[in-house]
PDB file of C-alpha atoms in Angstrom:
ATOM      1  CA  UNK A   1     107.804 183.540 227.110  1.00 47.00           C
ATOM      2  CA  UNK A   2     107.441 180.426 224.930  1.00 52.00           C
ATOM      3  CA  UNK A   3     104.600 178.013 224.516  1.00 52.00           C
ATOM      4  CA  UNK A   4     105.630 174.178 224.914  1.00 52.00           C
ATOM      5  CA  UNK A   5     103.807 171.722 222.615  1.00 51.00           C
ATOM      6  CA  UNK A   6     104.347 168.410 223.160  1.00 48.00           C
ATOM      7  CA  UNK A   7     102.841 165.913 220.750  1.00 49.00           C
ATOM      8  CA  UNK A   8     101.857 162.535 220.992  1.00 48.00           C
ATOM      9  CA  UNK A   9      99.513 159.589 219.828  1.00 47.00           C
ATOM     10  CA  UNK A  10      96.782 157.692 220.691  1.00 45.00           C
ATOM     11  CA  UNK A  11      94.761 154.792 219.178  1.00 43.00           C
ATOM     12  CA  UNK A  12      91.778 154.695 219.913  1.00 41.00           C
ATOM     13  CA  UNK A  13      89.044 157.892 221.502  1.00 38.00           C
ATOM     14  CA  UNK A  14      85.226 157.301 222.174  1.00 36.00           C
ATOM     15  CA  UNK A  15      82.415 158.724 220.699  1.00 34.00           C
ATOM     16  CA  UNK A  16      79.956 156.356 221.960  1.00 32.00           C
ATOM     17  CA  UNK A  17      81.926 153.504 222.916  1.00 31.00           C
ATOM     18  CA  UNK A  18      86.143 152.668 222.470  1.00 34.00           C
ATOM     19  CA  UNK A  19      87.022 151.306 219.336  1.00 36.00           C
ATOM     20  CA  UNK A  20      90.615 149.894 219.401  1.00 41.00           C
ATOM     21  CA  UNK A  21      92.523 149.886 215.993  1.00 41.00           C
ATOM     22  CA  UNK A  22      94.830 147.005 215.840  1.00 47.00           C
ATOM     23  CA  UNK A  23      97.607 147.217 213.720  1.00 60.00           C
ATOM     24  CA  UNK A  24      97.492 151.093 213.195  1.00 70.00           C
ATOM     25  CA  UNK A  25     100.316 152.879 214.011  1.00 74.00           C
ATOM     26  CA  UNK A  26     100.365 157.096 214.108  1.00 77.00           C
ATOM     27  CA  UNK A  27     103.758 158.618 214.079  1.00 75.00           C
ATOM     28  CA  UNK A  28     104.091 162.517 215.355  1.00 70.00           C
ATOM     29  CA  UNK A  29     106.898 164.990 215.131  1.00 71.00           C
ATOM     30  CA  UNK A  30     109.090 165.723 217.860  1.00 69.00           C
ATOM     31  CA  UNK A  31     108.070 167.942 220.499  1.00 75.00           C
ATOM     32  CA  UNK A  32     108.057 171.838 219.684  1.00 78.00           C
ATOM     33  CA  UNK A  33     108.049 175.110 221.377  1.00 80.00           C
ATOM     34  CA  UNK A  34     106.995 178.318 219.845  1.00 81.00           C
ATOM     35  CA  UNK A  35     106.919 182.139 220.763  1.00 84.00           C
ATOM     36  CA  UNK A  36     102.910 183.249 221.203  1.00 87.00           C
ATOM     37  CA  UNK A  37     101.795 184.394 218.311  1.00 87.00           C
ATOM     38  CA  UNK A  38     104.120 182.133 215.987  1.00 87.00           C
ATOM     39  CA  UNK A  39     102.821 179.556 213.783  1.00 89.00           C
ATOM     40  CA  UNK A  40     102.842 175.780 214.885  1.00 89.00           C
ATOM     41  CA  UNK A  41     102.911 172.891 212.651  1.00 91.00           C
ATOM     42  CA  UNK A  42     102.864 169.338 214.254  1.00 90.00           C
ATOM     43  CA  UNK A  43     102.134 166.395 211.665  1.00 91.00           C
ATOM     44  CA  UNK A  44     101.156 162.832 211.931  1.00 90.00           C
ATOM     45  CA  UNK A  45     101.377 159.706 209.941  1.00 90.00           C
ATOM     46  CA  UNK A  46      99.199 157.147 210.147  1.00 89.00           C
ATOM     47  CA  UNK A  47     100.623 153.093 209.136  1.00 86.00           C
ATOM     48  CA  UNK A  48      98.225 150.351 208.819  1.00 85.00           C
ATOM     49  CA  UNK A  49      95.154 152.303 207.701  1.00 85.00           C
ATOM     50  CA  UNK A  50      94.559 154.457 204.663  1.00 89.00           C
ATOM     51  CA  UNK A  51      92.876 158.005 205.611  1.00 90.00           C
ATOM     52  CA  UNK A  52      90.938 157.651 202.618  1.00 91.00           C
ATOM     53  CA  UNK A  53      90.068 154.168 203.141  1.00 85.00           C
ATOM     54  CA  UNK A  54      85.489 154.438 203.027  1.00 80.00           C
ATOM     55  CA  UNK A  55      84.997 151.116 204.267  1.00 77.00           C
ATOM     56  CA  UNK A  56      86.014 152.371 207.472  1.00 70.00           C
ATOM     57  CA  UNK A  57      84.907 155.554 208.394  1.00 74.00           C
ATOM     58  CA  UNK A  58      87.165 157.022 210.639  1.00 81.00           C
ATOM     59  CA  UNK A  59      88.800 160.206 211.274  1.00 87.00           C
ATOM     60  CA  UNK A  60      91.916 161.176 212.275  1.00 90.00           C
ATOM     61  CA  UNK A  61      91.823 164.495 214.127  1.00 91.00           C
ATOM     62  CA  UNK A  62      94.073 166.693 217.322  1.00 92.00           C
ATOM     63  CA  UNK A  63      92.900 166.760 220.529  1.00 91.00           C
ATOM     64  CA  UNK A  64      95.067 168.117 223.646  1.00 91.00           C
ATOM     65  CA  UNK A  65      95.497 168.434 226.830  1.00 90.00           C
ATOM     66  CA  UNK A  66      97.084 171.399 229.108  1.00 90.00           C
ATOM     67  CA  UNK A  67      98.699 170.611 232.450  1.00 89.00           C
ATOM     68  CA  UNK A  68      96.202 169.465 235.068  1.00 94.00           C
ATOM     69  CA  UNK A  69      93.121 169.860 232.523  1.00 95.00           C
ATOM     70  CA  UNK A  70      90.854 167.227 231.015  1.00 94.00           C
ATOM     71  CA  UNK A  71      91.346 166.848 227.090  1.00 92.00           C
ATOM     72  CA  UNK A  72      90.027 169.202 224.685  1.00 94.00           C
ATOM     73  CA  UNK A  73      89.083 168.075 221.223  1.00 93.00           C
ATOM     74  CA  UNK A  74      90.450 170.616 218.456  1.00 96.00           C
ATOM     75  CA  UNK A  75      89.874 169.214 214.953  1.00 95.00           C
ATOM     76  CA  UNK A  76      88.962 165.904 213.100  1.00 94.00           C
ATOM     77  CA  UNK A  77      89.175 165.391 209.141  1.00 95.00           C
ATOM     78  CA  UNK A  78      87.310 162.435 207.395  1.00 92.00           C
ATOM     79  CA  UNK A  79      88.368 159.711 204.996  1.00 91.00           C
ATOM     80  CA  UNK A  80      86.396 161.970 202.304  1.00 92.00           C
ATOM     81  CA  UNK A  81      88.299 165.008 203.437  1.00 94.00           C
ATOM     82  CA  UNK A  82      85.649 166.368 205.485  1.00 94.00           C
ATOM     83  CA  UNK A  83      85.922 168.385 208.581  1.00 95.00           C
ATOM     84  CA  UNK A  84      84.935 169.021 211.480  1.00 94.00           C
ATOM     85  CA  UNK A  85      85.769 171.832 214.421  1.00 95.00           C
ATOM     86  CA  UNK A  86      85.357 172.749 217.671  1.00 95.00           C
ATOM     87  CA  UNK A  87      83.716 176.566 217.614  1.00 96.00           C
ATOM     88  CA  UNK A  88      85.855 178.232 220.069  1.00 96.00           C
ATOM     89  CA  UNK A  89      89.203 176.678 217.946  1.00 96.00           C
ATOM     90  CA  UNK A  90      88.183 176.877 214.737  1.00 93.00           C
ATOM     91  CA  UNK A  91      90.060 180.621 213.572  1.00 94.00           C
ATOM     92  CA  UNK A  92      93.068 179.089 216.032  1.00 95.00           C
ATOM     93  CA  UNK A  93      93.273 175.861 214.887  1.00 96.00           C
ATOM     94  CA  UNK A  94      93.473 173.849 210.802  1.00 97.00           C
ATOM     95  CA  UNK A  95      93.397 170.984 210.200  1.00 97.00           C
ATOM     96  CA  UNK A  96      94.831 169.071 206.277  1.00 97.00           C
ATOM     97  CA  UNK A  97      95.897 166.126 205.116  1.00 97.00           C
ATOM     98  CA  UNK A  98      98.471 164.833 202.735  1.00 97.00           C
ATOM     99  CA  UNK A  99      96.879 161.317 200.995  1.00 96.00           C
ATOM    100  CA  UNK A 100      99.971 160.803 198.817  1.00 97.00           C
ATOM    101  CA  UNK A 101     102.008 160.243 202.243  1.00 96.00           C
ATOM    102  CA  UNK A 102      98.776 159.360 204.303  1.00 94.00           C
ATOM    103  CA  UNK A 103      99.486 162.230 207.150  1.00 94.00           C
ATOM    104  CA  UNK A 104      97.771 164.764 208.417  1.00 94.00           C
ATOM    105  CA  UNK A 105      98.572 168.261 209.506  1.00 95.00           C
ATOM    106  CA  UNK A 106      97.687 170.362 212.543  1.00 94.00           C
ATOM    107  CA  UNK A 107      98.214 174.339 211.943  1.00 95.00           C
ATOM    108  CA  UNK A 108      98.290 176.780 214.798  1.00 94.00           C
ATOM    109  CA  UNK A 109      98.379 180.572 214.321  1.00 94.00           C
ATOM    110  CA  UNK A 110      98.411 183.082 216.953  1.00 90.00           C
ATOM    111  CA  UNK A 111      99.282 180.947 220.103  1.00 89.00           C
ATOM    112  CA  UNK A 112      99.196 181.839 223.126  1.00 89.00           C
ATOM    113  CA  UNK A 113     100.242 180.976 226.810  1.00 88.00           C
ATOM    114  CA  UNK A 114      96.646 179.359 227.553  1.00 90.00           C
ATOM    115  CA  UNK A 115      97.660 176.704 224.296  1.00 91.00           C
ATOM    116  CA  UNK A 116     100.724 174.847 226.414  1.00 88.00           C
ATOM    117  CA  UNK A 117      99.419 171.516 226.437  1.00 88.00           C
ATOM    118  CA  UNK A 118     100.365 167.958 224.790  1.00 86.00           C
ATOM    119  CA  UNK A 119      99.013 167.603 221.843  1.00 88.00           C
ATOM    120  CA  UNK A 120      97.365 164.123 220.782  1.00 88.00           C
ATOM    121  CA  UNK A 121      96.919 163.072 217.101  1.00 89.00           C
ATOM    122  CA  UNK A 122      94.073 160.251 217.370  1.00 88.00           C
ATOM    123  CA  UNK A 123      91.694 157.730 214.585  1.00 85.00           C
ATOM    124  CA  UNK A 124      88.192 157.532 215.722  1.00 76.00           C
ATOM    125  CA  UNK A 125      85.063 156.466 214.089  1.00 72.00           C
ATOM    126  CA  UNK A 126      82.857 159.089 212.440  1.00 66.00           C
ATOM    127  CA  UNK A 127      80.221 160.435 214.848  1.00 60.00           C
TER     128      UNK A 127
END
């Protein structure tokens, strides 16, 4: 059995409204597929916006979505490196980022069947 992961982006989620980012650009690996219980790494870089930049407060976070199921949020980490988690995720599920190349980093361990989905990097305001 193997788990697919697709990744993608999106610009813009809501937390009480849709912000839309123009001129920000986030640039994901190429889609993986791992054996459950294997390690995933998927990584995206964000153009046009710095992920430390405070004059914005945004995050940039992972959010997915499995085949005929609404989107899940997984992970978002702040322009001051703060975090935040969704409970039921948070021992599955890390997120990091890299400020020198202005990515961040999803982590997976222990996957399972139930994690196939596509797999969304996104920048939203701080909520």
């Amino acid at each position: 059995m193997q788990i697919s992961i697709i990744s993608c982006n999106i610009r813009r989620i809501s937390c009480d409204h849709v912000l839309a980012l123009l001129g920000v650009s986030l640039e994901e690996n190429s889609p993986v597929v791992v054996k459950p219980g294997d390690p995933l790494t998927i990584t995206c870089r964000v153009t046009g916006a710095s992920i430390t930049d405070s004059s914005s407060h945004y995050g940039t976070g992972w959010i997915r979505q499995p085949a005929g199921k609404a989107l899940e949020w997984i992970n978002s980490i702040y322009y001051d490196g703060s975090t935040s988690k969704k409970d039921s995720l948070k021992n599955k599920f890390v997120v990091s980022r890299d400020t020198s190349s202005n990515t961040i980093t999803l982590q997976g361990q222990n996957l399972q069947a139930e994690d196939t989905a596509v797999y969304y990097c996104a920048r939203h305001p701080q909520c």
